[in-house]
Coordinates of C-alpha atoms in Angstrom, one line a residue:
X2 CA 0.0 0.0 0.0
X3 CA 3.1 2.1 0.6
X4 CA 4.4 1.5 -2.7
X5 CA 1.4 2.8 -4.3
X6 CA 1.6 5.8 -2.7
X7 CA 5.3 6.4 -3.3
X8 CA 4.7 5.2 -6.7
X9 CA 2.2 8.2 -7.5
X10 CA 4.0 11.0 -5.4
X11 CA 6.0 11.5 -8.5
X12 CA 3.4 11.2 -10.5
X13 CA 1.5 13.8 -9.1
X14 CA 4.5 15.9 -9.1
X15 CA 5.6 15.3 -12.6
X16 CA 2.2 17.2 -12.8
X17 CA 2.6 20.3 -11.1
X18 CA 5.4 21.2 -12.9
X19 CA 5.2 23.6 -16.4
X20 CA 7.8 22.9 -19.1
X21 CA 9.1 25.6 -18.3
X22 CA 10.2 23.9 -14.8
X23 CA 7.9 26.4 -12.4
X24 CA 6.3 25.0 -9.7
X25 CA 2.2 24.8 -10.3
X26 CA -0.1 23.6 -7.0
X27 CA -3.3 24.0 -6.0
X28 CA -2.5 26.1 -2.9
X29 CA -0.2 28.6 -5.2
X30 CA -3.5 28.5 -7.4
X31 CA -5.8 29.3 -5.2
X32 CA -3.3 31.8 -3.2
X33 CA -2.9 33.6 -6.5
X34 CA -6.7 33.8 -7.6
X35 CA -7.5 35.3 -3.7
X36 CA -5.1 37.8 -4.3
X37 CA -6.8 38.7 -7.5
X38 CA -10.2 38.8 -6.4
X39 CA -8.9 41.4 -3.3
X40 CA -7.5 43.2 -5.8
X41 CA -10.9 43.1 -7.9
X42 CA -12.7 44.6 -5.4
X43 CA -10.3 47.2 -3.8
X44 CA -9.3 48.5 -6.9
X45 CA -12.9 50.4 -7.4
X46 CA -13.0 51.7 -3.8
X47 CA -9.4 53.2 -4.5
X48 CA -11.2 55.1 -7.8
X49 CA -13.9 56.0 -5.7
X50 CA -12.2 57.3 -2.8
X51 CA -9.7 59.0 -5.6
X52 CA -13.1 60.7 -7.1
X53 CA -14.3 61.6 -4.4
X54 CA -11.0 63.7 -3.1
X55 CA -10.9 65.5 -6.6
X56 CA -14.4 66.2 -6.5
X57 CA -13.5 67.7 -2.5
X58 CA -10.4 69.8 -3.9
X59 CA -12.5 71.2 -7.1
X60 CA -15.3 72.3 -4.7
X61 CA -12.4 74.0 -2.8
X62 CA -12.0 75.9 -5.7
X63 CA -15.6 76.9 -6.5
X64 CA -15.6 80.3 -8.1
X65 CA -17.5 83.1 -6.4
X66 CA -18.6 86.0 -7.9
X67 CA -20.5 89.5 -7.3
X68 CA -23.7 90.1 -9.1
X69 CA -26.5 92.1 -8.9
X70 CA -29.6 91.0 -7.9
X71 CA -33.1 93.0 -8.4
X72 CA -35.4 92.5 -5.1
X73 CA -38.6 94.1 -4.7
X74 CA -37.1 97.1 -6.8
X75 CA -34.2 97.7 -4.8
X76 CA -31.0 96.6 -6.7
X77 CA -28.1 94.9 -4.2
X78 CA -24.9 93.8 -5.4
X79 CA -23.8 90.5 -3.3
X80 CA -20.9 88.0 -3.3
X81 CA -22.0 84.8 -4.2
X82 CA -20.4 81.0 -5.3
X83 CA -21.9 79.2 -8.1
X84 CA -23.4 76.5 -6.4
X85 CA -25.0 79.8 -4.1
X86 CA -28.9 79.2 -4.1
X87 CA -31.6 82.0 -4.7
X88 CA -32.8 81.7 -1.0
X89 CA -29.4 81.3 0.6
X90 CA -28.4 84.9 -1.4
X91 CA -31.6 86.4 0.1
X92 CA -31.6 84.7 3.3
X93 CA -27.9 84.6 4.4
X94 CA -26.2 87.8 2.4
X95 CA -29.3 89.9 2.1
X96 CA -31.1 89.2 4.9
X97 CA -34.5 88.9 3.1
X98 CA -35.9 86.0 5.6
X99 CA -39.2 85.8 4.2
X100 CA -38.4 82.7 2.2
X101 CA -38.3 80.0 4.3
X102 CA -36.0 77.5 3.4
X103 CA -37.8 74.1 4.9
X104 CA -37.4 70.9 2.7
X105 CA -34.6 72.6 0.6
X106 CA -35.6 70.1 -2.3
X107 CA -38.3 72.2 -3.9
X108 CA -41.3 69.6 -3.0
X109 CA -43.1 72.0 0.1
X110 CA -43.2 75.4 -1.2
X111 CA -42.4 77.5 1.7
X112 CA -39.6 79.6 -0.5
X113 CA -41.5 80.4 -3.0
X114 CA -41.0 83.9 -5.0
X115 CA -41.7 85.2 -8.1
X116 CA -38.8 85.3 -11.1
X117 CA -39.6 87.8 -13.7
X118 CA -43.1 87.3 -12.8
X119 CA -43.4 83.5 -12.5
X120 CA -43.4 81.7 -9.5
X121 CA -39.7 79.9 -8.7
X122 CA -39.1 77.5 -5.7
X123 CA -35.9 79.5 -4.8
X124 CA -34.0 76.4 -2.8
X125 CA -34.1 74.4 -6.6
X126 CA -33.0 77.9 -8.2
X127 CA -29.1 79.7 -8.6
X128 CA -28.2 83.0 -7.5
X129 CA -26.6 83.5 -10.5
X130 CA -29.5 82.4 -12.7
X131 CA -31.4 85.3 -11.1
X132 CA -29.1 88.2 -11.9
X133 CA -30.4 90.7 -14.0
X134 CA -34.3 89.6 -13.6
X135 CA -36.9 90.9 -11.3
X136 CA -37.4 89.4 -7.7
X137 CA -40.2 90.1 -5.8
X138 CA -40.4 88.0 -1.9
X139 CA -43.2 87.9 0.4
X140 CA -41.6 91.2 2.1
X141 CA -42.6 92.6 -0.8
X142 CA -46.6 92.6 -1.1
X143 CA -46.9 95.2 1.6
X144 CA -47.5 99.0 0.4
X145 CA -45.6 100.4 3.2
X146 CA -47.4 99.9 6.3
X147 CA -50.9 99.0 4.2
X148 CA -50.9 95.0 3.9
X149 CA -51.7 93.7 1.1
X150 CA -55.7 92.3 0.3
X151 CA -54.2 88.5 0.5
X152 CA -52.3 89.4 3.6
X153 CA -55.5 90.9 5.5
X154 CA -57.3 88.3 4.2
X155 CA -54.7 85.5 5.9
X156 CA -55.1 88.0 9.3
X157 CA -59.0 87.8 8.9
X158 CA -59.4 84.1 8.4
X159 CA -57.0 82.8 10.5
X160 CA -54.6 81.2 7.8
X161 CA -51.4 81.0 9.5
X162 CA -50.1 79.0 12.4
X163 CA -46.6 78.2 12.8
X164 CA -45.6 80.5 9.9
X165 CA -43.3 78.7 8.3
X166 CA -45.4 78.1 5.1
X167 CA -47.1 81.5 4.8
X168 CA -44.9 83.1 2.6
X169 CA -45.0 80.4 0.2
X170 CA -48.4 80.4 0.4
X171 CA -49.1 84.2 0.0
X172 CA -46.9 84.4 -3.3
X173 CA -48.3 81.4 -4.5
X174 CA -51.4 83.0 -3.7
X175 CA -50.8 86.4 -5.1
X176 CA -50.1 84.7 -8.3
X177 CA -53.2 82.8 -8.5
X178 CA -55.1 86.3 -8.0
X179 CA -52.9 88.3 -10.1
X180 CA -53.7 85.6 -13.2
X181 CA -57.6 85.3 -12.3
X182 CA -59.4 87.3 -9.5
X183 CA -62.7 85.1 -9.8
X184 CA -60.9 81.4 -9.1
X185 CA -63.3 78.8 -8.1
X186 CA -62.8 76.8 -4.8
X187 CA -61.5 74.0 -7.0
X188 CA -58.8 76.6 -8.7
X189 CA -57.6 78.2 -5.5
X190 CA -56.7 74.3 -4.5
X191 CA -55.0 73.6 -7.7
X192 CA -53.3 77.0 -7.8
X193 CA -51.8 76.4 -4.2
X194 CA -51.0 72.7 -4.8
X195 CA -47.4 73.1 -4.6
X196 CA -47.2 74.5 -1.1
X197 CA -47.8 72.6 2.2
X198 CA -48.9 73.4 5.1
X199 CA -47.2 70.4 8.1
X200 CA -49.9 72.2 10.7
X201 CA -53.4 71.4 8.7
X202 CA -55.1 75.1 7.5
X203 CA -55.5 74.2 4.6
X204 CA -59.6 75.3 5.0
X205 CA -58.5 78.6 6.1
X206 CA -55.6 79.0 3.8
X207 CA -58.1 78.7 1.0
X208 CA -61.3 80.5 2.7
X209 CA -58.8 83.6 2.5
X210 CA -57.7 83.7 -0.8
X211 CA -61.4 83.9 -1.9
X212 CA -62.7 86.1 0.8
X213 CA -59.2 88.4 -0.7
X214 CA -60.3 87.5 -4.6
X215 CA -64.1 89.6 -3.3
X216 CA -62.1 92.0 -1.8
X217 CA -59.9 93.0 -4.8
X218 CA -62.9 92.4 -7.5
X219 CA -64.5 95.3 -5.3
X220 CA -61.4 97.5 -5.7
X221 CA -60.3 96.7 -2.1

């Protein structure tokens, strides 16, 4: 029983040899194909670790510029970066708080502001983008000290709680009345579907905008 097995020792070594005399075994074999599957899968996380610190040292980098931006008719030069939103220019280097800068993904409405006349979630919208055009915020529908219809209507009927979505809400609603001052219930809903209110006026939210669509009809 010996015998055979010294008899197929060199068999089985006669066999893990190449002709070119290089050693071939399983355990080299399987050694080298682990190394190559480590290597497999490190070799991404190395590209993505590489991309990410490019991407880090080009944001370093991030041009900034000054622009001027037009905001309820008062023209104000400000220092801004590309990447700068429309609300974090008014919030953070004017000082213009009314837009409220909530879901910052432009799904709840609460910066709203009109762009040239057209409503703009201004969270989803560049600083740059807005140079040169006409910006009108929720500080802006007051004449003075005289509120605005849709304002006195909000007062009236009890459409604000927290406060957080009321600016949103009155440009969005200004807007609506601006483009039709006899909406229908089912209007004022769909005109104001792109804000949100978290604290639940939605009745009251939309009880003012038509008691404020009367009010204006009547030259009020």
């Amino acid at each position: 029983m010996a015998d055979r097995q010294d008899e197929a020792r060199p068999e089985e070594s006669s066999h893990s040899e190449t002709k070119s005399g290089t050693r071939f075994t399983r355990r080299g074999f399987l050694k080298g194909a682990g190394a190559g599957a480590v290597t497999a899968a490190v070799a991404p996380a190395i590209l993505v670790s590489e991309a990410g610190t490019a991407a880090a040292q080009e944001a370093e980098g991030v041009m900034s510029a000054t622009i001027s931006l037009d905001v309820n008719g008062q023209s104000h030069n400000v220092e801004v970066e590309a990447r700068t939103t429309l609300a974090d220019a008014l919030r953070d280097r004017l000082e213009i708080t009314g837009p409220k800068v909530v879901c910052d993904k432009g799904e709840c409405g609460a910066c709203t502001v009109e762009l040239d006349g057209k409503l703009v979630f201004s969270c989803m919208t560049l600083a740059m983008d807005a140079q040169g055009r006409k910006i009108e915020t929720v500080e802006g529908m007051a004449d003075g000290d005289n509120l605005h219809p849709i304002q006195e209507a909000f007062v009236e009927k009890d459409a604000l709680m927290c406060g957080f979505c009321t600016p949103g809400f009155l440009m969005s609603s200004k807007s609506l009345l601006d483009a039709n001052d006899n909406p229908t219930p089912e209007e004022v809903r769909e005109g104001l579907s792109g804000n949100i209110c978290r604290c639940g006026t939605y009745p009251h939210v939309f009880e003012a905008v038509m008691s404020a669509a009367e009010k204006m009809r009547k030259g009020g």
